[in-house]
């Protein structure tokens, strides 16, 4: 008596075509504002709206970028940076998620740790540069630590918030099955928290990249942050913008990666706009 | 029928703090159930009826170990309840399915909690999915199921969990007559086979009498035991409902629920 | 290197690998010395890039780097705060070709010190070289302390100075080195004063230093280093400009900074006043007095002689 | 037949006493780790674990702080900074919340704006300093803009996430009453989103303070960020730490303010740990 | 009784896309209701019965304008439904109260949506709170109410919303017998007074017959109209249930719902 019938191939084909067309349309919609922005960037210096010496045309930035790609210079900076970012980000995940669950769940942990964590959270990584240098030296440790420091807060805060917004009935239901606290975290609170937590994770993903500029101000010899400061101090303005753009685009990719991971993990969700 | 005592409610009182509507920041105490005492025998099927808001769900939470009584105590096998346990399983009034798990996943969650080895999950889940008539819907997420289907999954989960004591809060409220009847007899069959102790909340007097060996009638505001009605029916065929004994008991429970103290209590 | 601390006391060989910070796009005298072969068996090891004097002082004092350099004013201030470093040889300074200048746009009403009142002046850091020069210029121009307070100093990183000046966000900016040359090259600016005029002398403004601990434990290394650097300074002071920049070009290329080679054309001179980068009391006293007058140092709290030594410099008489 | 009975005074008194004692206990729990941290800070330089010249004792920092308070210097910096922060933060709220609701709700807005916003979000404020200066000058406008820029992203992202996690049934219920889109936002999505949104707002509140150091690096004459950089460059290390501490504590207060506001707004919530 | 047509269902089909359990990324089409046609007269009280999962709630969503049919159309007053409207009000199967509003706040939400001036809110809310017997609980938040209380607040909200067409999805499922009876007669009174058109889903055959002028019996998988049973009862006193006509109709509906095509459909 079931009517779960597979849609036949012809319909599938139609759908595919539809996707082809609507996909194109979507791509267009998604890029139109971006393209407008880049056009503006190209035009503004051309018509003298801004001084080209300080704000080069978009094309010149692209050329500088391509030169650096060809010479392999960009890749060297890129890989130095990405390694640091991944380490810092990964450590932040390992630390902040369990800590967030702990604080979100146990009032004692909250009472004990919150004040210190809040104090640290409200301390600018930039201001802490000298302190990091003092305690951790100027090698990789201090750079990764700064990234770790910056990534921790968004994950922590969102994890705590996520725990707080889990439907109490679900927790009740799981507890009625006498599962252990650990399982409760792992099997109920974690999946229920995915959407909120991922907001924090995505924000941390950006931080991991953005903080490079500060982190690589401390005794760096390579890295995208170093490239940017270096270019700026030596008036290689197109190169500087090329560096900034690289960081932005890198952040963009990481963001989309995390987004699609989130989508996979929250496939079960009903679209609220439906 | 054994007469070993399974659960004992001893002058159980549960109060909640509620904000005062008029005075800001002040909270009052609202008593949901008060000085409630009765015992449930081992292997007994007991049904609970009472007006809306009289504290039935609260009582189930207490028995499940999810909240603690404000005063009094609840004993299971002579020991005071310290928290949830594998010996008790609950079907909640509002299903409480995990939205990120499919129908099958929700049932397997219970199996895992119970510590059933993984290789047995599939077979067990299939068995209970089939029992509640939802084999075809095993891979749907809760939001893709109808209200009655969700409720049936919650029932399947608790049956698969296979606890000693089964606590069910209006489990059949969202089911159509036929599905309801069929699940009623399934539940009776399982009960007879496994000799579980079952506390079953319902608003249907018929259901309460058909299923229960005893019907506990509660009064409202705050919840207290009004009377415990024995149901001395030998058979439980479908047509037992027209049996004169059945009709007599139904009338009795109906009368209990319509006595003056209710009038104006909630309506 | 930093693990050399105990080397001397143990009678072991002293440190031969010197950790330091490279300033991107620039060739420092130790690098020149190494390239010229003046450092002997000493090796330089780049541990990171130079981002400023205060940081360089911290890193050297805490052993992260072996030597560093900074503005003499910063060295004074750090010494006053118990940072134990000692200068050994000059690092940079001002002469008639290399100096700190103050610039306004052409047609600006600012001509002399009096015109600065109520105007906005951009300096790279407050409390450092540029501010010292500016204030001294204003004082010399006859402004009272109250009038000087009406001159607004704003912090503008040197890379942004030109931009700030041209977009009229600052009325005057103080700049030196590459930013200054680029500013002048693009034109339409007038020079109002330069630091060599204010002090009426060429002077070394910043020195290379080691931590006192390091000097104690590696006296020979320090001597060898200072000798090499001093000779390199002398070489750069006396060799024709083209030959020096050609050498710089080679060093930059070896460091992989080919892109910065074109800007070597802006290199004019060493800016080092004394032979072999010798340090003298006056170079510190100027700033000590300035700080004393400004209330940042107590009278006699710091003496120039405590801050430096020419002991290792072969040019010392 | 109701038993809503007011708890009599004696019980209230007992409760009050209880609060007095448990409040003390809570205060102790909350401050113990913090106190340990400050003790460590005091001791580390004393026993020579770190160089006191760069990492002064906690007490010396406090003394420097108190000196600056007495001279009125700190207050001047403080008020300059707080004004900027409040402006930037306020503007960010005004911009990011409606924008987030829009993007969270309308697929078209999402398609059009997301790429540009993501690109900007992944661009470091520090890297944008010169651009802000170029377009907005070096006075207040550019400083407030940087704060605005930094505050926007956490609010925006969390608002979008919050919209996505509203129970679809509630939306259905409200829509069945034919309320306008605006009312739907204002009356349903906004209150349902409060907890998640506030996480973003709190993070933005911190950003508003933290970014001061970057914002006040350029063209500032006063402000806590200026104080910190100035002190650092001039080896007034205790003053520098006093500045950092002031910013952290300020951030802490803002955070607790926002927290209590959130608590007020989400009084209706059931405690999930119950 | 008027014979003006109010709502017309014209070959309404609704399908959902569901993931294929075996093949990843493939979705199948699942048809919840198919080619469903019937009309509701103006001012008519129509009840809907059918097995769990046969598409009753889906039909209500469609009528409420919350989703659109895959095929076919639904007309109200001769116009195709374009979306939700002030002319229709829904009581959802799962209450759908706003958790950040008190019981009173939830009712006022409906009043505001309807555009009632603010000064009338209090009085109106009090009236309906009293009607469902929850005056004392006006200032409680939903999580502080029992299941039946929540349902009653949802009913109060929709009654206060006072729509032309009232769509109710098992509104009395969580209520005890007495409250249920009392609210049934209240609903009948309101219906007679205001001449609303009411579509009422229930699993209780008694309720369907007691309330409805006609009972629409649906078949399951996918939902289609099996038969529309007329209920030509003149009176609706409480004891009408024992009237021979009533018993006859009950038997008829019962038979319809127990016909072979259902057997095995869900159980
Ligand atoms: N968290 C709470 N805070 C305050 N009051 C509560 C809370 N939970 C339940 N109550 C109150 O306790 C009483 C009993 O609630 P309970 O849910 O046990 O009723 P019930 O018998 O299950 O009713 P129903 O048949 O409607 O489900 C109700 O008046 C309810 O308002
Ligand atoms: N969003 C959805 N995605 C996929 N299937 C759905 C969705 N919503 C409903 N269905 C399916 O449509 C069918 C009809 O569902 P509906 O909720 O209308 O049933 P119902 O008649 O109200 O049942 P009940 O009496 O149990 O509430 C069910 O098989 C259900 O699984
Ligand atoms: Mg209940
Ligand atoms: Mg339904």
PDB file of N, CA and C and ligand atoms in Angstrom, chain B residues 146-148, chain E residues 56-57 93 169-170, ligand 4:
ATOM      1  N   UNK B 146       4.054  11.817  10.322  1.00  0.00           N
ATOM      2  CA  UNK B 146       2.835  12.414  10.859  1.00  0.00           C
ATOM      3  C   UNK B 146       2.849  12.273  12.375  1.00  0.00           C
ATOM      4  N   UNK B 147       1.946  13.002  13.041  1.00  0.00           N
ATOM      5  CA  UNK B 147       1.898  12.989  14.493  1.00  0.00           C
ATOM      6  C   UNK B 147       1.784  11.576  15.054  1.00  0.00           C
ATOM      7  N   UNK B 148       0.865  10.796  14.510  1.00  0.00           N
ATOM      8  CA  UNK B 148       0.662   9.433  14.994  1.00  0.00           C
ATOM      9  C   UNK B 148       1.879   8.560  14.766  1.00  0.00           C
TER      10      UNK B 148
ATOM     11  N   UNK E  56      -4.191  13.791   6.845  1.00  0.00           N
ATOM     12  CA  UNK E  56      -5.142  14.758   7.399  1.00  0.00           C
ATOM     13  C   UNK E  56      -4.467  16.090   7.722  1.00  0.00           C
ATOM     14  N   UNK E  57      -3.345  16.013   8.419  1.00  0.00           N
ATOM     15  CA  UNK E  57      -2.651  17.255   8.768  1.00  0.00           C
ATOM     16  C   UNK E  57      -2.166  17.958   7.517  1.00  0.00           C
ATOM     17  N   UNK E  93      -1.737  20.173  15.476  1.00  0.00           N
ATOM     18  CA  UNK E  93      -1.702  18.924  16.232  1.00  0.00           C
ATOM     19  C   UNK E  93      -0.722  19.036  17.410  1.00  0.00           C
ATOM     20  N   UNK E 169      -6.836  20.426  14.255  1.00  0.00           N
ATOM     21  CA  UNK E 169      -6.174  19.134  14.077  1.00  0.00           C
ATOM     22  C   UNK E 169      -6.109  18.383  15.410  1.00  0.00           C
ATOM     23  N   UNK E 170      -7.008  17.460  15.608  1.00  0.00           N
ATOM     24  CA  UNK E 170      -7.092  16.687  16.859  1.00  0.00           C
ATOM     25  C   UNK E 170      -6.960  17.579  18.085  1.00  0.00           C
TER      26      UNK E 170
HETATM   27 MG1  LIG F   4      -1.720  14.666  11.783  1.00  0.00          MG
END
